[in-house]
Coordinates of C-alpha atoms in Angstrom, one line a residue:
X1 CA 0.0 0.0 0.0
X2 CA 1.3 3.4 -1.2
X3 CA 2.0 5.3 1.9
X4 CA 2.1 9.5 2.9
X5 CA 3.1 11.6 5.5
X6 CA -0.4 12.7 7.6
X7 CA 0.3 16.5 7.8
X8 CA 3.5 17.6 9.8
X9 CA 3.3 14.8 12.1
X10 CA 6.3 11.6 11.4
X11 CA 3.3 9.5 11.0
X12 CA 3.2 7.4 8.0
X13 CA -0.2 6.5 6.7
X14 CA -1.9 4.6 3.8
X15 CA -3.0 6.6 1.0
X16 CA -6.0 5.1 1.6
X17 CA -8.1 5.0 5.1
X18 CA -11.0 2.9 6.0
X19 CA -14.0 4.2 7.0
X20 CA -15.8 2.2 9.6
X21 CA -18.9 4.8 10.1
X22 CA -21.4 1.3 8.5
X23 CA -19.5 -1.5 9.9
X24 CA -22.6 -2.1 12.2
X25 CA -24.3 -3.4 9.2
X26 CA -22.1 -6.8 9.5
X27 CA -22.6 -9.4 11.3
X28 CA -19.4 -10.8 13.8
X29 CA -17.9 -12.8 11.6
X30 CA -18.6 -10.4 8.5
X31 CA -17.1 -8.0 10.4
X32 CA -14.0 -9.9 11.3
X33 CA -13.3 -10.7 7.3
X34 CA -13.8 -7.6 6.6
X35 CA -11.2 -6.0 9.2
X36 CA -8.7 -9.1 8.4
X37 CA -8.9 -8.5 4.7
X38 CA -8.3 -4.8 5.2
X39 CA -5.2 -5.3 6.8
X40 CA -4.1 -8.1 4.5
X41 CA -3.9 -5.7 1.9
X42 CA -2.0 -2.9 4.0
X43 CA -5.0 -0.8 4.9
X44 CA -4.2 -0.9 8.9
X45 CA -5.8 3.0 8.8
X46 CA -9.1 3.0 10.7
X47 CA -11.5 6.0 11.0
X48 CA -14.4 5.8 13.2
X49 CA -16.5 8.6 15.3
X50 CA -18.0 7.9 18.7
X51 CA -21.6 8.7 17.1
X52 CA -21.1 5.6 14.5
X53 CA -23.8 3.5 15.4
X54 CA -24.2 5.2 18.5
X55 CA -20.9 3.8 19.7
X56 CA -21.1 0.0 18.6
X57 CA -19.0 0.5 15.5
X58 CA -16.0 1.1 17.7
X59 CA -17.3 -2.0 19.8
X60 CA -17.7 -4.0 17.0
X61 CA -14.7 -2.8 15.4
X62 CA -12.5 -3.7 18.3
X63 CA -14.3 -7.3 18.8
X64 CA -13.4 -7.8 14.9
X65 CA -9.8 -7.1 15.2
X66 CA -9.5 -8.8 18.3
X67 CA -7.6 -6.1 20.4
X68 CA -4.7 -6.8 22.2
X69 CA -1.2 -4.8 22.5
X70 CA 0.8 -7.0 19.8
X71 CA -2.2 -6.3 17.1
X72 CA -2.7 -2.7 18.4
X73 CA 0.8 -2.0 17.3
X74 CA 0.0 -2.7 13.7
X75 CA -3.0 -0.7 13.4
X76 CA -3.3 2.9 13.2
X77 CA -6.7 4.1 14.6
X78 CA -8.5 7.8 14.4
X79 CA -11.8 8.9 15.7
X80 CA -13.9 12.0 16.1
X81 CA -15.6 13.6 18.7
X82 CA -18.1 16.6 18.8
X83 CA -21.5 15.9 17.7
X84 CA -23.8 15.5 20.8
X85 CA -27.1 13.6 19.2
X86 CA -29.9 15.8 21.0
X87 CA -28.0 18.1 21.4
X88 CA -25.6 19.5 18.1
X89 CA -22.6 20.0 18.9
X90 CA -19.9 20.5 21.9
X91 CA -16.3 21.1 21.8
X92 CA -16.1 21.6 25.3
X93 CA -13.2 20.5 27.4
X94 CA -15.5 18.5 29.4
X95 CA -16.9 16.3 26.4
X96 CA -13.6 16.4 24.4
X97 CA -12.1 14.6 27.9
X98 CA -15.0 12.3 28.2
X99 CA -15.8 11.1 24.4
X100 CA -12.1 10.0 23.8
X101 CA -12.3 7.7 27.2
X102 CA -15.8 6.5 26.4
X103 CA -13.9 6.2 22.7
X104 CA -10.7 4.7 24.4
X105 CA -12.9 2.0 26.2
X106 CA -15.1 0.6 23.1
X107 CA -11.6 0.6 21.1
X108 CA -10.2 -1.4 23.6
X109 CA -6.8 0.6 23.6
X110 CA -5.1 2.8 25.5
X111 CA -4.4 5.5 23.0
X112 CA -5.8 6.9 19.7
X113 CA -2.9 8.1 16.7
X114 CA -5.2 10.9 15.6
X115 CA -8.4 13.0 17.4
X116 CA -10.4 15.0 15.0
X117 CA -12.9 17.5 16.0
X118 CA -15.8 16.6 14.5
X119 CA -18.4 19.4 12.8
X120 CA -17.8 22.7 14.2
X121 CA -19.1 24.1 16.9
X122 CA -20.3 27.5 17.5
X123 CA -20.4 28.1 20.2
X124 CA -16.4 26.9 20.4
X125 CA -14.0 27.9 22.8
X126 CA -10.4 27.4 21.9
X127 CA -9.0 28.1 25.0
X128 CA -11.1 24.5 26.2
X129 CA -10.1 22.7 23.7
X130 CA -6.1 23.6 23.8
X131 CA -6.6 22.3 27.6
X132 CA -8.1 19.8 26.4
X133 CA -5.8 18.9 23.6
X134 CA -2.6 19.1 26.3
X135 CA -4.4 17.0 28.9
X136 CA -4.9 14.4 26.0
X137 CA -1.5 14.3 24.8
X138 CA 0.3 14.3 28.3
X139 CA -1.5 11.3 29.4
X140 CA -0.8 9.8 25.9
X141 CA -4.6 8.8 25.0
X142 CA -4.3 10.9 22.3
X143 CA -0.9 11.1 19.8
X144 CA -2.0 13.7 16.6
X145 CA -4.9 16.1 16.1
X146 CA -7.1 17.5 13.3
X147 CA -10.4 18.6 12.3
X148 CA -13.0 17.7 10.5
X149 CA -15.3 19.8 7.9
X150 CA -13.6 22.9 9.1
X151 CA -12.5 25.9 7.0
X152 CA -9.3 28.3 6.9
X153 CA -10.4 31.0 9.7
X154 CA -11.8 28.7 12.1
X155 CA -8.5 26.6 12.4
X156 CA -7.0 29.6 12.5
X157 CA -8.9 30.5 15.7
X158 CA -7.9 26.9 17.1
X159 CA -4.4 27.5 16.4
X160 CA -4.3 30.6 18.2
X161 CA -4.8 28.4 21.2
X162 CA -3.9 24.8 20.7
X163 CA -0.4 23.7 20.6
X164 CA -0.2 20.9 18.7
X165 CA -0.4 20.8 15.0
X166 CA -3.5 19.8 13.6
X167 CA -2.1 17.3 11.0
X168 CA -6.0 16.3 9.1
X169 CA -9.1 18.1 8.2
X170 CA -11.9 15.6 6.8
X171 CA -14.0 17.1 4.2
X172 CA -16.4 16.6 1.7
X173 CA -15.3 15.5 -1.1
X174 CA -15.7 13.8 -4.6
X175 CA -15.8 13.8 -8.5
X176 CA -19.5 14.9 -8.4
X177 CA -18.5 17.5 -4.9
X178 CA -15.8 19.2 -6.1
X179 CA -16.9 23.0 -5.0
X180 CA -13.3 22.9 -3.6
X181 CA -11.4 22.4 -6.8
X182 CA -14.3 24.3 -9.2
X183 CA -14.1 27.4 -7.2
X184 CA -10.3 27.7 -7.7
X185 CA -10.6 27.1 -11.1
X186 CA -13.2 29.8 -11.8
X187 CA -11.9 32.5 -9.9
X188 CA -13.0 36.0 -11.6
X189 CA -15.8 34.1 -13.3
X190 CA -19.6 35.0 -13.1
X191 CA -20.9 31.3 -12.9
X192 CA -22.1 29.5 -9.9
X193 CA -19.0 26.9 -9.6
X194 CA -16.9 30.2 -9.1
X195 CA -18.5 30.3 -6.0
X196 CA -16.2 29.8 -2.7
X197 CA -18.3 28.0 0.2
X198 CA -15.6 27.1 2.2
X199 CA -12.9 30.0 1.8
X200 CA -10.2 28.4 -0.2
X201 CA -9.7 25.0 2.0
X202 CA -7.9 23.3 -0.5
X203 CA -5.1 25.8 -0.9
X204 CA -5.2 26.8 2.9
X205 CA -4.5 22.6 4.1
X206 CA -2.0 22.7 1.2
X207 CA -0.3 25.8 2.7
X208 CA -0.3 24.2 6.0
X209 CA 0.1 20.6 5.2
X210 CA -3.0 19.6 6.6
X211 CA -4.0 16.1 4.8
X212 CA -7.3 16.6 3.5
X213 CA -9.0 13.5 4.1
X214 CA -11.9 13.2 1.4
X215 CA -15.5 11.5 3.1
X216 CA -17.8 10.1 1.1
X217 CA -15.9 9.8 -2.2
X218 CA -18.5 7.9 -4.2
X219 CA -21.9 10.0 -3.2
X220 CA -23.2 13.0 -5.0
X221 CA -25.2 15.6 -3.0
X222 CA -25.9 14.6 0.6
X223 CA -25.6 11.2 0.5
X224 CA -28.2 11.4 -1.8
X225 CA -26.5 8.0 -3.4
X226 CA -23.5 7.0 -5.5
X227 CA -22.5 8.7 -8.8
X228 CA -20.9 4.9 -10.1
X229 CA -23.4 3.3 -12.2
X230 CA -26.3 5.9 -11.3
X231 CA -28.0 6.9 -14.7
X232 CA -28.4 10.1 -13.9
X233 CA -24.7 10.6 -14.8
X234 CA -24.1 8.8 -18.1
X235 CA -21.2 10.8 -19.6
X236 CA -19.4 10.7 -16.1
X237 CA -19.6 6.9 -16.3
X238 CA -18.9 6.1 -19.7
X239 CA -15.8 8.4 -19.3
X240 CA -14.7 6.4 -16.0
X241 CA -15.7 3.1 -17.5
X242 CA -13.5 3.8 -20.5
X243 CA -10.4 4.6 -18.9
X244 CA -11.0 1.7 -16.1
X245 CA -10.4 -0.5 -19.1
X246 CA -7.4 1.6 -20.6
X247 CA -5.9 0.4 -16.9
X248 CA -7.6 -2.5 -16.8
X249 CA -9.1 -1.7 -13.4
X250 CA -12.8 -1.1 -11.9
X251 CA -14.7 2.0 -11.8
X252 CA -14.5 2.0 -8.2
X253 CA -10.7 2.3 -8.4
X254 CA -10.6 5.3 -10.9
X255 CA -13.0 7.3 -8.7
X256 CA -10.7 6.8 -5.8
X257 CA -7.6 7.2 -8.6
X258 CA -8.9 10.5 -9.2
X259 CA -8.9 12.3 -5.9
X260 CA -5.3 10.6 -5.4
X261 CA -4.0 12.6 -9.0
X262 CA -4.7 16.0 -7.2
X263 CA -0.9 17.1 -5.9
X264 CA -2.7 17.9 -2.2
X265 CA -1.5 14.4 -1.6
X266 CA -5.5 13.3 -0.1
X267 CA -6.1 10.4 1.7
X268 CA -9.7 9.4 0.8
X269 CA -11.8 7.7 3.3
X270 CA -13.6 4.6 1.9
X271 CA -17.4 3.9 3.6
X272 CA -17.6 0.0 1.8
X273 CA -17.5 -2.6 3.7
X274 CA -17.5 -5.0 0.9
X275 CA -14.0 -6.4 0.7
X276 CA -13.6 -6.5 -2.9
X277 CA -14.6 -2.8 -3.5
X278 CA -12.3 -2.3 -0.7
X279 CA -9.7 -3.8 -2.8
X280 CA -10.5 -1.4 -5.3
X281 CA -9.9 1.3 -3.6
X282 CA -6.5 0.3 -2.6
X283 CA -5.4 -0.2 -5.9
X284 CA -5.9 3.3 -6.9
X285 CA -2.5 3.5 -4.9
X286 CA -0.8 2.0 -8.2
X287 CA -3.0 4.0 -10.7
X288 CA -1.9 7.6 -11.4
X289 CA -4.1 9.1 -14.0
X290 CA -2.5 11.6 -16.9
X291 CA -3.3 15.5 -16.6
X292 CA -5.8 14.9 -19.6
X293 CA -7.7 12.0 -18.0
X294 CA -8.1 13.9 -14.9
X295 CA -9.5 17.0 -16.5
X296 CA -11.6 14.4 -18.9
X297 CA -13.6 12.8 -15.4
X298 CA -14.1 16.3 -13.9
X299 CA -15.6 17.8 -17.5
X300 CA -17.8 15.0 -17.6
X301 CA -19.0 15.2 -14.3
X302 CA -20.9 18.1 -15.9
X303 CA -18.4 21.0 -14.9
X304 CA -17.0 23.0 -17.3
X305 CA -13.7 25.2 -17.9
X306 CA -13.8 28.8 -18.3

């Protein structure tokens, strides 16, 4: 598995992550082929949240893997914290403190490699989370830090505070969501992909070496459902399926191929738990599509160059 460097941090990390948010779909020994067969191929990255299934995915996850300090030591684990269901959302040093043990406990593990705040907050004060952050990293539950769905001023308002170098910010982000990469393209146009919704993220992580993590890279809209095989985009997939077959690879791995050609060096987080699509994801290591196929995917995805 092709590997990068996850933002400033010495940690080295699989270009591609696994997501774990539906992993409460499979049953125990599902679940255990599916975590095996992940690492088999060198995808040892886990992401989870403590609001994945209300908490069982990381149960389930760490029942799967079968937890213990020698397999811990292979794995590299990441979760998020934030969203209160009921509530919205709290970045408060009291439910920072209290989700990554609650997350520490249904992991099975005594640390996580990477914390990221999950959707922001508000009503946010950075001056908690910095204590937070230091109380975390002292006692060694937590190693790295990041964000998630966060744009340029409010991590600049964190890192007025917080100490440590927040190394990920997890976004959005796919052939059919590509606001991000549109907006830069169009700049000084008068069309509605010149628009900038999220106040130049792309180039602000690239500036900062934050690793843009990419969720959801199959779905269009709000997980309204995946663009692969969906007739409602028929030049995207012809286009796809056309140069799958120039490399003589699925559709599934060109998507994840595509995201992987963009210099910000991303690491897209999968949400399959089918193993084979899984290995299809991975592959997209060894793929690296040409300027003109890139730009051939992204015009037919229905955007189009000034």
């Amino acid at each position: 598995m092709k590997k990068i460097k996850l933002g400033t941090s010495s940690l080295e990390v699989p270009v591609v992550a696994v997501g774990c948010m539906r992993i409460n779909s499979l049953d125990k020994n599902e679940a255990e082929r599916f975590v095996q067969s992940s690492l088999e191929l060198g995808a040892n990255f886990f992401d989870h949240a403590d609001i994945y299934g209300g908490g069982t995915c990381e149960e389930i996850f760490a029942e799967a893997v079968h937890m213990s300090p020698s397999v811990r030591e292979n794995l590299i684990l990441q979760s998020k914290c934030g969203i209160r269901p009921g509530i919205a959302f709290d970045f408060s040093k009291e439910h920072i403190l209290n989700s990554v043990d609650g997350i520490l406990k249904r992991l099975n593990t005594e640390y996580l490699d990477v914390l990221l705040l999950h959707r922001p907050d508000a009503l946010v004060e950075p001056e908690e989370v910095a204590e937070a952050f230091d109380q975390l990293e002292s006692s060694g539950k937590v190693r790295h830090f990041g964000v998630s769905n966060q744009k340029p001023m409010q991590i600049e308002l964190l890192k007025k505070y917080v100490k440590q170098p927040l190394v990920a910010n997890q976004l959005q982000l796919s052939i059919t969501n590509a606001n991000m990469i549109s907006n830069g393209i169009n700049v000084n146009m008068e069309v509605h992909s010149s628009i900038d919704r999220d106040g130049s993220i792309l180039d602000y992580c690239r500036l900062h070496d934050i690793t843009i993590q990419p969720w959801s890279p199959f779905q269009y809209g709000f997980f309204e459902g995946v663009f692969l095989g969906n007739e409602k985009f028929p030049e995207l997939n012809k286009k796809i399926d056309e140069i799958a077959a120039k490399y003589s690879v699925s559709n599934t791995t060109i998507a994840i191929a595509w995201l992987l050609r963009h210099p910000a060096k991303m690491q897209p987080v999968t949400g399959t738990m089918n193993t084979e699509r899984l290995a299809d994801c991975v592959k997209a290591g060894e793929v690296v599509l040409t300027r003109e196929e890139w730009y051939e995917i992204y015009m037919a995805a229905g955007n189009i160059l000034p």
